Coordinates of C-alpha atoms in Angstrom, one line a residue:
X1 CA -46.4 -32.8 -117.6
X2 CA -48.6 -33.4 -120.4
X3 CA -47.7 -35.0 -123.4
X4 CA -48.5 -35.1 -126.7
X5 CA -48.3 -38.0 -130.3
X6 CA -46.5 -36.4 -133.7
X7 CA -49.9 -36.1 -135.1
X8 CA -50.8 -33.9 -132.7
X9 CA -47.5 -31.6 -132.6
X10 CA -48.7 -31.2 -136.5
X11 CA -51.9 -29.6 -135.5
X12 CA -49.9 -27.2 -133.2
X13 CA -47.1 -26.3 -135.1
X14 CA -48.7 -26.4 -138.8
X15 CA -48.1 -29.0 -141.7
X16 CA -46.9 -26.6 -143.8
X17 CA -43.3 -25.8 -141.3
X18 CA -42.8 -29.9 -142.5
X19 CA -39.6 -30.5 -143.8
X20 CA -36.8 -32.9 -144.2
X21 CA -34.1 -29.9 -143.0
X22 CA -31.4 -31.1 -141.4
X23 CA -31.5 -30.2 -137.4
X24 CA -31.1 -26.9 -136.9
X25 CA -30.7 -25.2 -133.1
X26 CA -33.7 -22.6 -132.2
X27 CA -33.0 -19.0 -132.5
X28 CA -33.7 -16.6 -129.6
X29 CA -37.1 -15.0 -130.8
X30 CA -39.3 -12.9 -128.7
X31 CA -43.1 -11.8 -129.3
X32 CA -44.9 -9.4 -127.9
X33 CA -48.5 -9.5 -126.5
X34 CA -49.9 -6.1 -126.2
X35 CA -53.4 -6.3 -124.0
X36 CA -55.7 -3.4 -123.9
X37 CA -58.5 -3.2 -120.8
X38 CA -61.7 -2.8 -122.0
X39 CA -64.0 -3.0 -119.2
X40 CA -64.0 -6.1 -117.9
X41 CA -62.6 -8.1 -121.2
X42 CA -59.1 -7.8 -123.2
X43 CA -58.6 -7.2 -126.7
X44 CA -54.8 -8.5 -127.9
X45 CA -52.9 -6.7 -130.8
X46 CA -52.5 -8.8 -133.8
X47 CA -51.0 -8.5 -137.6
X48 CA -51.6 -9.9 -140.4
X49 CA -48.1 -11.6 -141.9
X50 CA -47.7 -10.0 -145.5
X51 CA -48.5 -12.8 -148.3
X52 CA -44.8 -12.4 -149.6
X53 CA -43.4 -14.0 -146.8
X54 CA -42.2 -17.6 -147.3
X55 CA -43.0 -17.9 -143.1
X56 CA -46.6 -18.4 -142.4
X57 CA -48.0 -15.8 -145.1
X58 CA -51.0 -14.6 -144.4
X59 CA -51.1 -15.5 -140.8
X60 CA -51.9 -13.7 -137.9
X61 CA -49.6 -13.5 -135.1
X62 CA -48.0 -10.9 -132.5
X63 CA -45.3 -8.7 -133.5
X64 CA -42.0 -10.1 -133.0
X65 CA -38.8 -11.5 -134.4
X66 CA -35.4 -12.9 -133.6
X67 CA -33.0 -11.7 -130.6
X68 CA -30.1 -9.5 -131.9
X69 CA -27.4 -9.9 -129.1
X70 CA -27.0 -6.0 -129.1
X71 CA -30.7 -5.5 -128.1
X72 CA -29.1 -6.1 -124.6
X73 CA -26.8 -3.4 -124.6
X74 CA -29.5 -0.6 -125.1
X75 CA -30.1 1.9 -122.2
X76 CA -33.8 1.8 -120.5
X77 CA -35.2 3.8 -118.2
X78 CA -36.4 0.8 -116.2
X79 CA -35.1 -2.7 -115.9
X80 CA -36.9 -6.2 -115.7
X81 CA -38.8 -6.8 -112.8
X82 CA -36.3 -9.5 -111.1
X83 CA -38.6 -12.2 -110.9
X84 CA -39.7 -11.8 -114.9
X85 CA -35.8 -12.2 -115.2
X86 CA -35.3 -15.0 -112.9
X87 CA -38.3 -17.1 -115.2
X88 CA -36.5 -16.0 -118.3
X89 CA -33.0 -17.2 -117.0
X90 CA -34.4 -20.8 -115.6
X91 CA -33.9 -23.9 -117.8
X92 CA -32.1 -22.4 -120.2
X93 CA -28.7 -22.9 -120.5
X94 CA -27.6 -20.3 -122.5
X95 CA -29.7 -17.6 -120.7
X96 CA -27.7 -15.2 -118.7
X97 CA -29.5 -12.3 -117.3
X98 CA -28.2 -10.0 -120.3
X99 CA -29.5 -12.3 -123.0
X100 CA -32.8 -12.3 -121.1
X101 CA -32.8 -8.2 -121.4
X102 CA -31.7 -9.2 -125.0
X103 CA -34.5 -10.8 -125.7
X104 CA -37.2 -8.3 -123.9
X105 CA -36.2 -5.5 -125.3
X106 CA -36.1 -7.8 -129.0
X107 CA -39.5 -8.0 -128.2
X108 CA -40.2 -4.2 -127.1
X109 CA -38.3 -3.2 -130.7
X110 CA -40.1 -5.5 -133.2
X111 CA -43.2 -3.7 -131.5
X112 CA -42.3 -0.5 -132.9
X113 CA -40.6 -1.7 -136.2
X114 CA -44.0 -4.0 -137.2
X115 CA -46.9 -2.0 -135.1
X116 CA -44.9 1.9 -134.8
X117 CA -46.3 1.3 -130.9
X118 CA -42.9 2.6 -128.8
X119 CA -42.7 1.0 -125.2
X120 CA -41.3 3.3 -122.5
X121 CA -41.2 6.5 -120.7
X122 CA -41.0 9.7 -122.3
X123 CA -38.0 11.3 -122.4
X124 CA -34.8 12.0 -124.1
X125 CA -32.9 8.9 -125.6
X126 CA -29.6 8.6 -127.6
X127 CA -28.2 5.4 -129.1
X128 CA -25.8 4.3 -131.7
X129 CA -27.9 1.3 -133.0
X130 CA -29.9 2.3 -136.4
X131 CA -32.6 0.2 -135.4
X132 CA -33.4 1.7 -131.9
X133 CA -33.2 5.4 -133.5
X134 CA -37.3 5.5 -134.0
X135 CA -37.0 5.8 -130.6
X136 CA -34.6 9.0 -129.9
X137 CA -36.6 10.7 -133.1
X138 CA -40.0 10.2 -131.0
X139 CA -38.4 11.2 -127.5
X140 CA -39.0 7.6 -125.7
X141 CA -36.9 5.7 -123.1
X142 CA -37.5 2.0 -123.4
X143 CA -38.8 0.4 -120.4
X144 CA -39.2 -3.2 -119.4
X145 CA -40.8 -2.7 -116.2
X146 CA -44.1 -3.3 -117.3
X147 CA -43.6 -7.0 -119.4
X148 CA -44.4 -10.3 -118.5
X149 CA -43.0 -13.3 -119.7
X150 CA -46.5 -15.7 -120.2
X151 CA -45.3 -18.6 -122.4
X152 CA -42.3 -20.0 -123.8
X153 CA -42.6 -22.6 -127.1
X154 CA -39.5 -24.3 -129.1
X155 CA -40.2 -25.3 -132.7
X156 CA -39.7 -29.2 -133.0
X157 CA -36.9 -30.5 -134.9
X158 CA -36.7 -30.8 -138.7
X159 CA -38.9 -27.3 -139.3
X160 CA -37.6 -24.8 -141.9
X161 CA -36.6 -22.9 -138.8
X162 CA -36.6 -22.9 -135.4
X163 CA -36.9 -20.8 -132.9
X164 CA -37.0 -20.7 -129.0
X165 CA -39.4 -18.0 -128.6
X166 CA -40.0 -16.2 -125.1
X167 CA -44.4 -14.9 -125.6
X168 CA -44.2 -11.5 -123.1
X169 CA -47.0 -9.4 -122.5
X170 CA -47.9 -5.8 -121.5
X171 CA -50.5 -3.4 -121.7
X172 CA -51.5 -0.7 -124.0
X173 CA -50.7 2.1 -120.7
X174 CA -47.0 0.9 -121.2
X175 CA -47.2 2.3 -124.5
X176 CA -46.1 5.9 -125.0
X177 CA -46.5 6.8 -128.6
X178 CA -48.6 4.9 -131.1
X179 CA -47.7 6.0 -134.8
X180 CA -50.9 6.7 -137.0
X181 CA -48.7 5.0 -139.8
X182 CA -47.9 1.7 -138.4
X183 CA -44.0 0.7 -137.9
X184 CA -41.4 1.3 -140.3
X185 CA -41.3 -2.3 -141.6
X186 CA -44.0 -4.1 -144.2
X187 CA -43.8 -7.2 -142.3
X188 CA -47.4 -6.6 -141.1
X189 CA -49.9 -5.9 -143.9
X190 CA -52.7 -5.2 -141.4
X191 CA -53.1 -4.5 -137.4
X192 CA -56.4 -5.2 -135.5
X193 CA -57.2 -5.0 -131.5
X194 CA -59.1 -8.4 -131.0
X195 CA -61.0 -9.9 -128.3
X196 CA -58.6 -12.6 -127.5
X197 CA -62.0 -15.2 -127.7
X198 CA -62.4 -14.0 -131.5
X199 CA -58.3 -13.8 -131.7
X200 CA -58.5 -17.1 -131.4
X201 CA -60.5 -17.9 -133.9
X202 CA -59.0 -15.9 -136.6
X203 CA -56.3 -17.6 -139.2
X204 CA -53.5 -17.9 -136.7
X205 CA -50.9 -20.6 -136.2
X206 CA -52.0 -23.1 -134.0
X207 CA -49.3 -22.3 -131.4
X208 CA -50.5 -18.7 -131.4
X209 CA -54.0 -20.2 -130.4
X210 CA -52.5 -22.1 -127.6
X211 CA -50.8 -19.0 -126.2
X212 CA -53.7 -17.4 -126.3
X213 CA -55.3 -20.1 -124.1
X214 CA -53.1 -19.7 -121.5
X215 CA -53.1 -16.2 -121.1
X216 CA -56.7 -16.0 -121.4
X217 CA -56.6 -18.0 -118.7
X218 CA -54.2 -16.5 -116.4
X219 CA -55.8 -13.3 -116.9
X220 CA -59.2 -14.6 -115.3
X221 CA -57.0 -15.8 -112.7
X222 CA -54.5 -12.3 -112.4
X223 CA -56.1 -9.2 -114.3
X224 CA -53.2 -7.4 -113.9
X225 CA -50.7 -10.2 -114.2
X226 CA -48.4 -9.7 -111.3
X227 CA -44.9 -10.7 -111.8
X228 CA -43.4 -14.1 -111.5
X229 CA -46.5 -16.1 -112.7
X230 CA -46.5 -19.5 -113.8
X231 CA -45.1 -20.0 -117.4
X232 CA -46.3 -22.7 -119.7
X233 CA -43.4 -24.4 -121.6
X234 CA -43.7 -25.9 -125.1
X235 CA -41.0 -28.5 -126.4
X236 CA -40.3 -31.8 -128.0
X237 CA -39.0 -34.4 -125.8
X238 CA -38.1 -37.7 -126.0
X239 CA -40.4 -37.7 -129.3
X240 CA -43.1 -36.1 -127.6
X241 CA -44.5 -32.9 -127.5
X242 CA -44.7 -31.6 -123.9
X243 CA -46.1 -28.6 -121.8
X244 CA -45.0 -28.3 -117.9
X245 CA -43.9 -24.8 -116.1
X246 CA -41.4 -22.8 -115.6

């Protein structure tokens, strides 16, 4: 375990999330990180956070956004590989195995609502939910058979929010229609593919750099990142900011 002072948790969460708030408890957020092959290097999809937003405007991060409960209740052509769900489900308390769908399939919708990039299989697809109905008008089963859960990061206490956020990854083959338009949403002003070394050195939040890290490195390590990896962890404790695995 590797620990960390408060001046340095500033440097990786931002001094502008400071605030006197009172303690809050994280939200379920998930965040997609869609890798594309190219050769022997990966390029990482990326948006820029529109300006209007009182969040980190400007920024650029993955898509992604806060777990609605009724994510989990969506039909998919393919379920989580059972050890992804198993890492998603360990050390949290409030984790069952249908909040962890919850929160993959959060991560597979903010995808299409910020990016207009549907995840799944071809296919016919009905559902009642109004934000899931991009996908029955473009003919696309969701599928979380192809994500990985890489990272995992809680906002420290006394933010303006907080979130407990679940970083997944996939790959651009997983993707079955990509919208000429972008998503239906104007949370992101503009997409780019990135090298994730130049990623990393574009205005992001200094968490987002630290992801980036780690699955840079992984990906040296497992090109194709086979399930049940190692997952780096990100949390205050005991006044400290601290990384270990899941």
């Amino acid at each position: 375990m590797q620990g960390m002072t408060k001046a340095e948790v500033d440097k990786v969460e931002g001094a502008s999330m400071e605030t006197k708030a009172p303690p809050l408890r994280p939200r379920d957020a998930a965040t997609l990180l869609l890798l594309d092959r190219q050769g022997g290097a990966f390029r990482v999809l990326m948006g820029r956070r529109h300006s209007s937003h009182v969040f980190m405007p400007g920024k650029f991060v993955f898509p992604g956004g806060r777990t609605d409960p009724g994510d989990g209740r969506v039909k998919v052509a393919d379920e989580l590989h059972p050890a992804e769900e198993a890492k998603l489900t360990v050390r949290a308390n409030r984790t069952s195995a249908t909040r962890a769908r919850a929160i993959a399939l959060s991560a597979i919708r903010e995808t299409y609502e910020e990016a207009g990039l549907l995840i799944g299989n071809r296919g016919a697809f009905s559902t009642s939910r109004p934000d899931w109905q991009g996908f029955a008008e473009y003919g696309v089963m969701p599928s979380l058979q192809g994500l990985r859960f890489v990272a995992r990061a809680i906002t420290p206490p006394g933010r303006v929010r907080r979130f407990d956020t679940r970083f997944l990854a996939a790959f651009r083959d997983d993707v079955a229609v990509e919208l000429p338009q972008g998503g239906p949403t104007n949370e992101l002003e503009e997409l780019v593919w990135l090298p994730l070394d130049e990623a990393r050195q574009t205005d992001v939040p200094a968490i987002t750099r630290t992801i980036l890290e780690e699955v840079q490195k992984r990906l040296a390590e497992d090109p194709r990142l086979n399930p049940g990896g190692p997952v780096p962890f990100y949390r205050m404790l005991n006044n400290r900011f601290v990384r270990d695995l899941l």
